[in-house]
Amino acid sequence: MTATKGLEGIVATTSSISSIIDGVLTYRGYNIDDLAEHSTFEEVVHLLWFGKLPNQEELSELHTRLEKNAAIPSAVVEQMKLYPSDANTMAVLRTAISALALYDEHANDTGHDANVNKAIALQAQLPTVVAAFARIRAGKEPVPPKAGHSIAYNFLYMLTGEEPSASAVSAMDKALVLHADHELNASTFAARVTVATLSDMYSGIVSAIGALKGPLHGGANEAVMMMLEEIADLDHVDDYIQSKLDNKEKIMGFGHRVYKNGDPRAKHLQKMSRELGEASDNLKLYDMSTRIEALVTGQKGLKPNVDFYSASVYTMLGIPRDLFTPIFAISRVSGWTAHILEQLDNNRIIRPRAEYTGPSNQLFIPIQAR
Ligand code: ACO
């Protein structure tokens, strides 16, 4: 038995949800470029869960079901008021989603239909949880979602209590489409491993949130913004990046386990970053980002991943940086739940082996003699 570090190149399951082949990302066979340009997040959610793009009637039905599930139990809101206001937002999300399970009488029903209902509830409730905590920690009351609007609209609306602009809703919707699923990424794998024991869907999502939190995965978008804030000025980019590269430090938002010639999602986010900068007549973050890209790609051959331009996009939408990774979760919960449904429709416990590298033939010495 020989281990492969980080399971690189190991094919651990079959899946018909999304694929990365020759650097092209598809959801159920649809190129991400087409979906990003032409589809809404709710259409993508339908595609991931039910295997097909919805017709108008199916889409309306999904909107209605999401809308009906968007509120969170008042007990969970009250609990969130007890969380430290400076708590890590991914830890808050992980805790609040775990708490939601306590108020769902079907939490432990792992049947397909019950799980579809839970997928809808989780998709609808994650944005409400994130926006509610953002307001609670600022001493404000949560704003309930508004009927008749998309998840992207409502997330922005619940954050501020104000009607978001059409361009902000469109940018947020596109970001949600781009983050929805990504083959067997670390958090999706974590979700599948958890539910494959026949644990419940909430446990799977809590596992996934924990995995996404790390800076080598979803946490990179926040780390990118911290870097941009630290650099602070276009004139400082070269020195800062050069010193990081010389010290062999990682530049957040670059590199990918699967894509070696660039992440197909990054170009959409780059375009959005430029457009938002132009619209606000402030291209500072965009210019800093493109300069960083030129240096890192030029010297290391590493290309930006989905997290790199997300940072400037979300900042230009007025979103605090510690909500970036929770936004990733708001989108990716669609993929996590699709993978959980797929795993459980043809389940086998996931239990790989380890190559043992410890000592052998140890002689046992009683504690008195050690
Ligand atoms: N900056 C500088 N060097 C890098 C970077 C980076 N961002 N990424 C990889 N490298 C270098 C490594 O140091 C390593 O060099 P070496 O062979 O000289 O030791 C080589 O490239 C291979 O990198 P690994 O870390 O072994 O690649 P792995 O496939 O294990 O990791 C990962 C992929 C985690 C994405 C990595 O590129 C990284 O840490 N990037 C920064 C964090 C990040 O942006 N994560 C988000 C990924 S996308 C997502 O999850 C949503």
XYZ file of N, CA and C and ligand atoms in Angstrom, residues 5-6 8 179 182 185-187 212 214-221 223-224 244-245 248-260 263 265 296 300 302-308 328 332, ligand 1:
192
model
N 0.104 11.648 -1.482
C -0.120 12.798 -0.602
C -1.242 13.682 -1.140
N -2.176 13.989 -0.272
C -3.306 14.835 -0.670
C -4.243 14.146 -1.648
N -3.798 13.223 -4.479
C -3.696 13.807 -5.825
C -3.861 12.727 -6.898
N -19.658 29.601 -8.165
C -19.160 28.848 -7.006
C -20.007 27.615 -6.688
N -18.076 21.991 -7.835
C -16.725 21.880 -8.380
C -16.177 20.491 -8.161
N -14.102 18.570 -4.795
C -13.273 19.470 -3.982
C -13.312 19.028 -2.518
N -12.450 19.629 -1.705
C -12.265 19.141 -0.327
C -13.560 19.162 0.494
N -14.328 20.249 0.402
C -15.530 20.321 1.250
C -16.610 19.351 0.769
N -14.471 23.987 4.138
C -14.403 25.184 3.279
C -13.697 26.346 3.976
N -11.036 26.616 5.614
C -9.570 26.704 5.573
C -9.046 27.582 4.443
N -7.925 28.293 4.685
C -7.388 29.206 3.659
C -6.830 28.514 2.422
N -6.614 27.201 2.472
C -6.208 26.532 1.228
C -7.424 26.225 0.358
N -8.623 26.404 0.908
C -9.867 26.133 0.151
C -10.654 27.448 0.100
N -11.883 27.467 0.600
C -12.721 28.667 0.455
C -12.197 29.878 1.197
N -11.463 29.635 2.280
C -10.951 30.757 3.067
C -9.961 31.625 2.324
N -9.550 31.184 1.132
C -8.561 31.963 0.375
C -9.114 33.319 -0.064
N -10.429 33.418 -0.312
C -10.947 34.712 -0.798
C -10.755 35.813 0.252
N -8.428 35.697 2.565
C -6.976 35.898 2.671
C -6.473 36.818 1.550
N -7.070 36.728 0.374
C -6.683 37.616 -0.736
C -6.975 39.066 -0.351
N 7.437 38.147 -0.973
C 6.732 36.874 -0.695
C 7.308 35.758 -1.562
N 7.502 36.053 -2.841
C 8.018 35.021 -3.747
C 9.443 34.627 -3.350
N 9.527 32.277 -0.635
C 8.786 31.049 -0.958
C 7.464 30.946 -0.187
N 6.829 32.098 0.025
C 5.506 32.088 0.679
C 4.432 31.948 -0.385
N 3.306 31.371 0.004
C 2.204 31.227 -0.946
C 1.484 32.550 -1.147
N 1.083 32.798 -2.367
C 0.257 33.972 -2.650
C -1.179 33.449 -2.747
N -2.026 33.924 -1.857
C -3.394 33.407 -1.796
C -4.175 33.762 -3.072
N -5.025 32.820 -3.494
C -5.813 33.054 -4.698
C -5.114 32.595 -5.966
N -3.954 31.952 -5.807
C -3.237 31.424 -6.981
C -3.017 29.927 -6.832
N -2.980 29.261 -7.960
C -2.696 27.832 -7.982
C -3.955 27.008 -7.808
N -3.886 25.781 -8.220
C -5.026 24.872 -8.070
C -4.565 23.442 -8.235
N -5.150 22.547 -7.483
C -4.782 21.145 -7.584
C -5.096 20.585 -8.985
N -6.228 20.964 -9.535
C -6.649 20.359 -10.807
C -6.268 21.225 -12.012
N -6.536 22.528 -11.944
C -6.243 23.393 -13.095
C -4.773 23.779 -13.099
N -4.091 23.474 -14.163
C -2.712 23.941 -14.229
C -2.585 25.058 -15.273
N -7.957 28.660 -13.987
C -9.287 28.307 -13.497
C -10.309 29.013 -14.387
N -13.214 29.859 -14.035
C -14.129 30.778 -13.347
C -13.488 32.140 -13.130
N 2.855 37.176 -10.357
C 2.830 35.775 -9.909
C 2.816 34.837 -11.122
N 6.057 32.648 -11.524
C 5.833 31.282 -11.035
C 4.996 30.445 -12.001
N 1.930 30.510 -12.052
C 0.676 30.164 -11.360
C -0.420 31.124 -11.789
N -1.615 30.572 -12.036
C -2.735 31.411 -12.498
C -3.705 31.658 -11.341
N -4.485 32.759 -11.427
C -5.461 33.018 -10.370
C -6.557 31.948 -10.348
N -7.019 31.614 -9.163
C -8.165 30.707 -9.049
C -9.425 31.517 -8.735
N -10.526 30.817 -8.496
C -11.833 31.468 -8.322
C -11.810 32.507 -7.195
N -10.921 32.296 -6.208
C -10.923 33.173 -5.043
C -10.253 34.521 -5.281
N -9.373 34.604 -6.298
C -8.537 35.796 -6.400
C -9.355 37.056 -6.713
N -19.340 32.043 -0.240
C -18.953 30.834 -0.973
C -19.851 29.672 -0.521
N -22.136 27.182 -2.541
C -21.683 25.785 -2.639
C -22.618 24.808 -1.932
N 1.741 30.723 -4.252
C 3.029 30.348 -4.387
N 3.386 29.106 -4.687
C 2.427 28.193 -4.858
C 1.066 28.518 -4.749
C 0.739 29.844 -4.424
N -0.523 30.226 -4.286
N 0.317 27.428 -4.994
C 1.174 26.445 -5.252
N 2.439 26.905 -5.159
C 3.644 26.124 -5.376
C 3.945 25.307 -4.119
O 4.717 25.993 -3.187
C 4.626 24.099 -4.708
O 5.945 24.455 -5.009
P 7.143 23.414 -4.800
O 6.825 22.270 -5.727
O 8.343 24.199 -5.140
O 7.080 23.007 -3.357
C 3.905 23.878 -6.036
O 3.403 25.174 -6.403
C 2.742 22.896 -5.915
O 1.852 23.388 -4.918
P 1.056 22.514 -3.894
O 0.717 23.329 -2.699
O 1.761 21.211 -3.655
O -0.237 22.218 -4.739
P -1.567 21.536 -4.205
O -2.230 20.967 -5.382
O -1.285 20.657 -3.050
O -2.390 22.787 -3.625
C -3.597 24.772 -3.587
C -3.311 23.505 -4.364
C -3.969 24.431 -2.136
C -4.780 25.484 -4.208
C -2.358 25.680 -3.617
O -2.113 26.100 -4.948
C -2.470 26.876 -2.702
O -2.155 26.747 -1.502
N -2.955 28.045 -3.221
C -3.161 29.190 -2.378
C -4.467 29.038 -1.606
C -5.679 29.185 -2.495
O -5.766 30.094 -3.292
N -6.636 28.275 -2.312
C -7.893 28.291 -3.051
C -7.955 27.170 -4.037
S -9.430 27.217 -4.993
C -10.616 26.753 -3.912
O -10.455 25.896 -3.096
C -11.832 27.414 -3.928
